[in-house]
């Protein structure tokens, strides 16, 4: 019953999120037809404009569009992009690998660096080094991602000329040259995401480590004569990473939504830049498809965290086992 109840909860969340994804673009001001024809429909034949709106289903009542949206969704059809005049699913799949590479690498680096720095800061708590690290990380965490990106462009692209300032790859390059081009153009966006994401993992790891370091099993490990490095990494960090793992899982869920600000700053051809352009163009089908992809990613990440957390924390397994035993009993406390 617990598994069915959890599945029902996730299904309800997914339905509500998909419904909001459908409604919100329609509440935004503007019209996709205005984008296609420069915002001037007065100079066009009204019959022609009406035909365009009919072709994209924009002339139907909102409820009918909602039903049609769900019907297409169940058949794997997300409609046609007004801006690109291509199936929405094809446009999304074309941009998805770029976003996975960019946001995935940036998130992984932020997790590793932030966790290690948080562990070091907790181990040095009460010292000037720990205070300095906290102040530095908080200062970096308070900087907007677009501002970090602009600073990196000004220093490493404009002043030093080390990296390109925009795009993802050259269409003329092939083989190893293409891979080198991709890596060089991805360096600054990845650095921006890493710097902007370190703070959350640092603070979470540090707070969790401070709590773990006061536990009796840490004092017992030290009493056994274990080295400080082994106590920190083998005992304290392994237990402190449990809440950090949850944060990482939820962050990975946002991966499919892309990094809108960073991708826009660097003109990176990922889902974030695609979503930004779709908002500008009032491309309802593309917006709904992008939001749907992000929603599925976040719900799947929550489900993954819910299923895998008991494998990492034995206490959760014991609590769920006890709950199952209680559910198996009658209200009077007599075994069913």
Short mmCIF file of N, CA and C in Angstrom, two decimals, residues 3 17 56 78 135 187 225:
data_model
loop_
_atom_site.label_atom_id
_atom_site.label_comp_id
_atom_site.label_asym_id
_atom_site.label_seq_id
_atom_site.Cartn_x
_atom_site.Cartn_y
_atom_site.Cartn_z
N UNK A 3 3.79 1.68 -1.43
CA UNK A 3 4.29 1.92 -2.78
C UNK A 3 3.20 2.48 -3.68
N UNK A 17 1.52 19.51 -12.44
CA UNK A 17 2.61 20.24 -13.08
C UNK A 17 2.39 20.38 -14.58
N UNK A 56 -2.28 26.03 -36.28
CA UNK A 56 -1.59 25.75 -35.01
C UNK A 56 -2.56 25.49 -33.85
N UNK A 78 3.98 16.26 -29.29
CA UNK A 78 3.95 17.52 -28.54
C UNK A 78 3.59 18.71 -29.43
N UNK A 135 33.31 32.80 4.43
CA UNK A 135 33.08 34.14 3.89
C UNK A 135 33.29 34.15 2.37
N UNK A 187 34.16 25.57 -21.72
CA UNK A 187 34.95 25.82 -20.51
C UNK A 187 34.35 26.94 -19.66
N UNK A 225 42.66 4.93 17.49
CA UNK A 225 43.93 5.31 16.92
C UNK A 225 43.92 5.50 15.42
#
